[in-house]
Amino acid sequence: MDARNQSAVAEFILLGFNSLRRWQAFLFFTFFLLAYVLTVTANTTIIATVWKDNRLHTPMYFFLSNFSFMEIWYTTVTVPKMLSSFMVERTTISVSGCIIQFYVFFCLGTTECMFLGVMAYDRYIAICYPLRYSTLMNKKVCTQLAVGSWVSGFIGHLPLTISTTQFFFCGPNKINHFFCDLAPVLSLSCTDTSVSEMIFFTFAWVIILCSFLLTMVSYCYIIYTICRMPFTIGRQRAFYTCASHLIVVIIFYSTVTFMYVRPTVRYTFQADKVVSVFYCVVTPLLNLVIYNLRNKELKEALRRVLCSRRRLNWKKVGLIDWDS
């Protein structure tokens, strides 16, 4: 029977983690809620601190603030829907809403890959060419790199999204995931999705491989330069920082490679949901801790901003003299 002659699906049902027992679901809900609140709050604070403190108006913190802004929306596009699945028996999403969700999610995921490469390149220039850093990473170059990362992320997935809007879904309508990931969505289509699968597979290979190579090559040069440093203490600190950055990079790229760089996106595993938690929830937390909260300069800037704010409030209520 022609798929067009069957009833069209109006909405999908997200199964989420429906196999968990009640107490397990409560623990998962608590962890994901705390992780989401911490990610959004801390990243918002970081953006505000970089914007307020003139000492942080440098290329590194410009990219970090862009990265923090991206992380806020990267988690927001999936985690709230996942949290709702723990609270209600049936979590639904419209077909158009589902397509929009996975489009925004993959756009932000691509943007994250680009920014990881850009930030690694920025550190490579800063460590390997410190005397030329201000020239090579001037305001124009930084703006072009940031805009290029955002634009490439959101334009690159347009062909796949446009082709997905032409698919016909006639049932079943249950997605065995906590968000509209590409593989479970395509598996529900009653039309041929082989072309879309090939487009996505090729695009994923190009983006993941190129950004990963740029990141790793940058860190290889950084490590080589560090090894030539004359001071042991400076070398140890630099190695410690690079090692923590590489841990985040390896976790992120290993999970997205497992999920999306496979011979066919139609073949999925039950464990995909667990792997997805790593790059949807865990990796943003690691990025937050390693790239930002461990940064002494950023923490000092946050203290300055908070002290300045507190001092201003005291002046307003007359607790201190305006001329003191």
GROMACS .gro file of C-alpha atoms in nm:
model
  324
    1MET     CA    1   0.000   0.000   0.000
    2ASP     CA    2   0.123   0.349  -0.083
    3ALA     CA    3   0.243   0.528   0.232
    4ARG     CA    4   0.055   0.841   0.125
    5ASN     CA    5  -0.275   0.655   0.148
    6GLN     CA    6  -0.218   0.570   0.514
    7SER     CA    7  -0.295   0.790   0.813
    8ALA     CA    8  -0.028   1.052   0.880
    9VAL     CA    9   0.129   1.072   1.225
   10ALA     CA   10   0.065   1.408   1.392
   11GLU     CA   11   0.293   1.362   1.691
   12PHE     CA   12   0.563   1.135   1.829
   13ILE     CA   13   0.583   0.973   2.172
   14LEU     CA   14   0.925   1.000   2.338
   15LEU     CA   15   0.979   0.685   2.545
   16GLY     CA   16   1.282   0.825   2.726
   17PHE     CA   17   1.402   0.614   3.019
   18ASN     CA   18   1.072   0.437   3.070
   19SER     CA   19   1.241   0.114   3.185
   20LEU     CA   20   1.372   0.274   3.504
   21ARG     CA   21   1.208   0.198   3.836
   22ARG     CA   22   1.049   0.485   4.027
   23TRP     CA   23   1.339   0.544   4.267
   24GLN     CA   24   1.591   0.521   3.983
   25ALA     CA   25   1.387   0.770   3.783
   26PHE     CA   26   1.391   1.008   4.080
   27LEU     CA   27   1.771   0.985   4.106
   28PHE     CA   28   1.813   1.043   3.734
   29PHE     CA   29   1.570   1.335   3.740
   30THR     CA   30   1.755   1.495   4.034
   31PHE     CA   31   2.094   1.455   3.868
   32PHE     CA   32   1.980   1.587   3.529
   33LEU     CA   33   1.795   1.879   3.685
   34LEU     CA   34   2.095   1.982   3.895
   35ALA     CA   35   2.328   1.941   3.598
   36TYR     CA   36   2.101   2.152   3.376
   37VAL     CA   37   2.055   2.430   3.634
   38LEU     CA   38   2.428   2.440   3.704
   39THR     CA   39   2.516   2.446   3.333
   40VAL     CA   40   2.277   2.729   3.248
   41THR     CA   41   2.349   2.937   3.560
   42ALA     CA   42   2.726   2.905   3.549
   43ASN     CA   43   2.752   2.969   3.174
   44THR     CA   44   2.528   3.275   3.204
   45THR     CA   45   2.749   3.401   3.487
   46ILE     CA   46   3.059   3.346   3.275
   47ILE     CA   47   2.914   3.543   2.983
   48ALA     CA   48   2.816   3.831   3.214
   49THR     CA   49   3.161   3.831   3.379
   50VAL     CA   50   3.346   3.843   3.047
   51TRP     CA   51   3.118   4.122   2.928
   52LYS     CA   52   3.159   4.326   3.249
   53ASP     CA   53   3.535   4.290   3.308
   54ASN     CA   54   3.749   4.475   3.053
   55ARG     CA   55   4.052   4.263   3.143
   56LEU     CA   56   3.878   3.962   2.989
   57HIS     CA   57   3.820   4.130   2.654
   58THR     CA   58   4.074   3.903   2.487
   59PRO     CA   59   4.039   3.643   2.209
   60MET     CA   60   4.043   3.349   2.451
   61TYR     CA   61   3.755   3.479   2.661
   62PHE     CA   62   3.571   3.600   2.352
   63PHE     CA   63   3.565   3.240   2.227
   64LEU     CA   64   3.484   3.105   2.575
   65SER     CA   65   3.183   3.336   2.607
   66ASN     CA   66   3.060   3.223   2.264
   67PHE     CA   67   3.118   2.864   2.371
   68SER     CA   68   2.924   2.921   2.696
   69PHE     CA   69   2.634   3.075   2.504
   70MET     CA   70   2.628   2.774   2.274
   71GLU     CA   71   2.635   2.532   2.569
   72ILE     CA   72   2.329   2.696   2.725
   73TRP     CA   73   2.118   2.630   2.417
   74TYR     CA   74   2.284   2.293   2.347
   75THR     CA   75   2.154   2.157   2.678
   76THR     CA   76   1.825   2.349   2.667
   77VAL     CA   77   1.719   2.193   2.338
   78THR     CA   78   1.716   1.838   2.487
   79VAL     CA   79   1.734   1.830   2.869
   80PRO     CA   80   1.399   2.001   2.956
   81LYS     CA   81   1.211   1.752   2.738
   82MET     CA   82   1.402   1.469   2.901
   83LEU     CA   83   1.314   1.602   3.248
   84SER     CA   84   0.946   1.614   3.155
   85SER     CA   85   0.959   1.244   3.061
   86PHE     CA   86   1.038   1.162   3.425
   87MET     CA   87   0.735   1.358   3.549
   88VAL     CA   88   0.461   1.248   3.310
   89GLU     CA   89   0.366   0.907   3.179
   90ARG     CA   90   0.351   1.015   2.818
   91THR     CA   91   0.585   1.272   2.662
   92THR     CA   92   0.478   1.383   2.315
   93ILE     CA   93   0.619   1.617   2.054
   94SER     CA   94   0.471   1.723   1.721
   95VAL     CA   95   0.633   1.611   1.396
   96SER     CA   96   0.734   1.966   1.307
   97GLY     CA   97   0.860   2.024   1.662
   98CYS     CA   98   1.062   1.705   1.639
   99ILE     CA   99   1.227   1.813   1.314
  100ILE     CA  100   1.305   2.155   1.460
  101GLN     CA  101   1.453   1.994   1.771
  102PHE     CA  102   1.697   1.768   1.592
  103TYR     CA  103   1.787   2.049   1.346
  104VAL     CA  104   1.879   2.289   1.629
  105PHE     CA  105   2.052   2.011   1.823
  106PHE     CA  106   2.273   1.906   1.533
  107CYS     CA  107   2.344   2.269   1.439
  108LEU     CA  108   2.465   2.340   1.792
  109GLY     CA  109   2.660   2.013   1.800
  110THR     CA  110   2.837   2.111   1.478
  111THR     CA  111   2.903   2.457   1.621
  112GLU     CA  112   3.057   2.296   1.929
  113CYS     CA  113   3.293   2.093   1.710
  114MET     CA  114   3.395   2.412   1.530
  115PHE     CA  115   3.453   2.605   1.853
  116LEU     CA  116   3.660   2.324   2.006
  117GLY     CA  117   3.886   2.348   1.702
  118VAL     CA  118   3.893   2.729   1.708
  119MET     CA  119   3.978   2.743   2.081
  120ALA     CA  120   4.254   2.486   2.034
  121TYR     CA  121   4.392   2.694   1.745
  122ASP     CA  122   4.377   3.007   1.962
  123ARG     CA  123   4.581   2.835   2.236
  124TYR     CA  124   4.825   2.708   1.971
  125ILE     CA  125   4.892   3.064   1.849
  126ALA     CA  126   4.917   3.196   2.208
  127ILE     CA  127   5.171   2.933   2.318
  128CYS     CA  128   5.367   2.872   2.000
  129TYR     CA  129   5.373   3.231   1.867
  130PRO     CA  130   5.329   3.454   2.175
  131LEU     CA  131   5.498   3.759   2.021
  132ARG     CA  132   5.270   3.753   1.716
  133TYR     CA  133   4.954   3.656   1.904
  134SER     CA  134   4.794   4.002   1.909
  135THR     CA  135   4.856   4.037   1.535
  136LEU     CA  136   4.747   3.690   1.426
  137MET     CA  137   4.440   3.684   1.653
  138ASN     CA  138   4.318   4.040   1.610
  139LYS     CA  139   3.956   4.145   1.654
  140LYS     CA  140   3.870   4.095   1.286
  141VAL     CA  141   4.011   3.740   1.277
  142CYS     CA  142   3.835   3.645   1.602
  143THR     CA  143   3.503   3.775   1.473
  144GLN     CA  144   3.543   3.587   1.145
  145LEU     CA  145   3.625   3.262   1.327
  146ALA     CA  146   3.328   3.299   1.563
  147VAL     CA  147   3.080   3.395   1.290
  148GLY     CA  148   3.214   3.118   1.067
  149SER     CA  149   3.159   2.861   1.343
  150TRP     CA  150   2.798   2.971   1.400
  151VAL     CA  151   2.709   3.004   1.031
  152SER     CA  152   2.866   2.673   0.927
  153GLY     CA  153   2.680   2.499   1.207
  154PHE     CA  154   2.337   2.631   1.114
  155ILE     CA  155   2.369   2.626   0.735
  156GLY     CA  156   2.535   2.286   0.707
  157HIS     CA  157   2.228   2.093   0.827
  158LEU     CA  158   1.973   2.278   0.616
  159PRO     CA  159   1.978   2.028   0.321
  160LEU     CA  160   1.913   1.734   0.555
  161THR     CA  161   1.639   1.918   0.744
  162ILE     CA  162   1.466   2.026   0.424
  163SER     CA  163   1.471   1.669   0.295
  164THR     CA  164   1.334   1.542   0.628
  165THR     CA  165   1.031   1.771   0.601
  166GLN     CA  166   0.934   1.575   0.287
  167PHE     CA  167   0.919   1.244   0.473
  168PHE     CA  168   0.584   1.080   0.547
  169PHE     CA  169   0.527   0.921   0.889
  170CYS     CA  170   0.239   0.673   0.899
  171GLY     CA  171   0.317   0.489   1.223
  172PRO     CA  172   0.432   0.361   1.461
  173ASN     CA  173   0.502   0.691   1.634
  174LYS     CA  174   0.710   0.585   1.936
  175ILE     CA  175   1.069   0.715   1.950
  176ASN     CA  176   1.292   0.504   2.175
  177HIS     CA  177   1.492   0.805   2.292
  178PHE     CA  178   1.462   1.108   2.519
  179PHE     CA  179   1.483   1.353   2.227
  180CYS     CA  180   1.436   1.352   1.850
  181ASP     CA  181   1.765   1.203   1.741
  182LEU     CA  182   1.810   1.142   1.369
  183ALA     CA  183   1.830   0.762   1.369
  184PRO     CA  184   1.504   0.687   1.557
  185VAL     CA  185   1.319   0.955   1.358
  186LEU     CA  186   1.431   0.819   1.020
  187SER     CA  187   1.344   0.464   1.128
  188LEU     CA  188   0.977   0.571   1.163
  189SER     CA  189   0.952   0.714   0.813
  190CYS     CA  190   0.735   0.531   0.561
  191THR     CA  191   0.937   0.676   0.274
  192ASP     CA  192   1.288   0.597   0.152
  193THR     CA  193   1.551   0.774   0.365
  194SER     CA  194   1.867   0.634   0.206
  195VAL     CA  195   1.963   0.966   0.043
  196SER     CA  196   1.921   1.156   0.370
  197GLU     CA  197   2.123   0.893   0.553
  198MET     CA  198   2.405   0.930   0.302
  199ILE     CA  199   2.396   1.311   0.328
  200PHE     CA  200   2.413   1.298   0.705
  201PHE     CA  201   2.682   1.029   0.712
  202THR     CA  202   2.903   1.227   0.473
  203PHE     CA  203   2.846   1.558   0.652
  204ALA     CA  204   2.915   1.400   0.994
  205TRP     CA  205   3.240   1.248   0.870
  206VAL     CA  206   3.363   1.577   0.725
  207ILE     CA  207   3.273   1.793   1.027
  208ILE     CA  208   3.387   1.552   1.298
  209LEU     CA  209   3.707   1.447   1.123
  210CYS     CA  210   3.815   1.799   1.020
  211SER     CA  211   3.742   1.962   1.356
  212PHE     CA  212   3.900   1.671   1.546
  213LEU     CA  213   4.217   1.686   1.333
  214LEU     CA  214   4.242   2.065   1.377
  215THR     CA  215   4.205   2.025   1.753
  216MET     CA  216   4.453   1.739   1.788
  217VAL     CA  217   4.715   1.894   1.558
  218SER     CA  218   4.695   2.218   1.757
  219TYR     CA  219   4.745   2.033   2.085
  220CYS     CA  220   5.033   1.829   1.939
  221TYR     CA  221   5.216   2.152   1.854
  222ILE     CA  222   5.126   2.292   2.197
  223ILE     CA  223   5.268   1.985   2.373
  224TYR     CA  224   5.581   1.999   2.158
  225THR     CA  225   5.632   2.365   2.253
  226ILE     CA  226   5.569   2.288   2.620
  227CYS     CA  227   5.834   2.016   2.616
  228ARG     CA  228   6.089   2.279   2.512
  229MET     CA  229   6.006   2.510   2.803
  230PRO     CA  230   6.306   2.562   3.036
  231PHE     CA  231   6.106   2.582   3.360
  232THR     CA  232   5.971   2.260   3.511
  233ILE     CA  233   5.685   2.427   3.704
  234GLY     CA  234   5.554   2.606   3.396
  235ARG     CA  235   5.581   2.284   3.197
  236GLN     CA  236   5.383   2.087   3.457
  237ARG     CA  237   5.105   2.347   3.472
  238ALA     CA  238   5.076   2.363   3.095
  239PHE     CA  239   5.068   1.983   3.069
  240TYR     CA  240   4.799   1.966   3.339
  241THR     CA  241   4.583   2.218   3.152
  242CYS     CA  242   4.632   2.048   2.813
  243ALA     CA  243   4.559   1.705   2.961
  244SER     CA  244   4.227   1.823   3.107
  245HIS     CA  245   4.129   1.985   2.777
  246LEU     CA  246   4.216   1.668   2.587
  247ILE     CA  247   4.001   1.459   2.822
  248VAL     CA  248   3.697   1.668   2.731
  249VAL     CA  249   3.781   1.654   2.360
  250ILE     CA  250   3.829   1.276   2.363
  251ILE     CA  251   3.505   1.209   2.554
  252PHE     CA  252   3.304   1.436   2.326
  253TYR     CA  253   3.444   1.307   1.996
  254SER     CA  254   3.438   0.940   2.100
  255THR     CA  255   3.068   0.960   2.190
  256VAL     CA  256   2.958   1.155   1.881
  257THR     CA  257   3.169   0.928   1.659
  258PHE     CA  258   3.005   0.619   1.811
  259MET     CA  259   2.660   0.771   1.760
  260TYR     CA  260   2.682   0.935   1.418
  261VAL     CA  261   2.983   0.810   1.223
  262ARG     CA  262   2.846   0.462   1.154
  263PRO     CA  263   2.783   0.279   0.828
  264THR     CA  264   2.409   0.346   0.856
  265VAL     CA  265   2.210   0.565   1.093
  266ARG     CA  266   1.917   0.323   1.081
  267TYR     CA  267   2.103   0.063   1.288
  268THR     CA  268   2.075   0.175   1.651
  269PHE     CA  269   2.158   0.027   1.989
  270GLN     CA  270   1.960   0.030   2.311
  271ALA     CA  271   2.270   0.181   2.471
  272ASP     CA  272   2.247   0.487   2.243
  273LYS     CA  273   2.037   0.670   2.501
  274VAL     CA  274   2.305   0.619   2.765
  275VAL     CA  275   2.580   0.738   2.528
  276SER     CA  276   2.367   1.039   2.437
  277VAL     CA  277   2.359   1.142   2.804
  278PHE     CA  278   2.736   1.191   2.790
  279TYR     CA  279   2.736   1.450   2.511
  280CYS     CA  280   2.403   1.608   2.614
  281VAL     CA  281   2.461   1.639   2.990
  282VAL     CA  282   2.802   1.516   3.108
  283THR     CA  283   3.025   1.683   2.847
  284PRO     CA  284   2.872   2.031   2.897
  285LEU     CA  285   2.943   1.992   3.271
  286LEU     CA  286   3.303   1.891   3.201
  287ASN     CA  287   3.342   2.182   2.959
  288LEU     CA  288   3.211   2.414   3.227
  289VAL     CA  289   3.454   2.288   3.493
  290ILE     CA  290   3.766   2.245   3.281
  291TYR     CA  291   3.744   2.541   3.045
  292ASN     CA  292   3.596   2.793   3.288
  293LEU     CA  293   3.566   2.711   3.658
  294ARG     CA  294   3.931   2.597   3.681
  295ASN     CA  295   4.045   2.923   3.520
  296LYS     CA  296   4.205   3.139   3.792
  297GLU     CA  297   4.188   3.458   3.586
  298LEU     CA  298   3.816   3.409   3.527
  299LYS     CA  299   3.750   3.337   3.896
  300GLU     CA  300   3.939   3.651   3.997
  301ALA     CA  301   3.737   3.853   3.746
  302LEU     CA  302   3.416   3.708   3.891
  303ARG     CA  303   3.526   3.817   4.240
  304ARG     CA  304   3.598   4.168   4.111
  305VAL     CA  305   3.257   4.191   3.947
  306LEU     CA  306   3.078   4.064   4.259
  307CYS     CA  307   3.274   4.297   4.487
  308SER     CA  308   3.204   4.591   4.258
  309ARG     CA  309   2.836   4.503   4.254
  310ARG     CA  310   2.824   4.468   4.632
  311ARG     CA  311   3.003   4.799   4.678
  312LEU     CA  312   2.755   4.971   4.444
  313ASN     CA  313   2.461   4.828   4.641
  314TRP     CA  314   2.613   4.948   4.968
  315LYS     CA  315   2.651   5.297   4.825
  316LYS     CA  316   2.288   5.300   4.715
  317VAL     CA  317   2.165   5.219   5.065
  318GLY     CA  318   2.414   5.456   5.228
  319LEU     CA  319   2.623   5.192   5.409
  320ILE     CA  320   2.945   5.344   5.273
  321ASP     CA  321   3.046   5.694   5.176
  322TRP     CA  322   3.029   5.769   4.804
  323ASP     CA  323   3.367   5.941   4.824
  324SER     CA  324   3.540   5.662   5.018
   0.00000   0.00000   0.00000
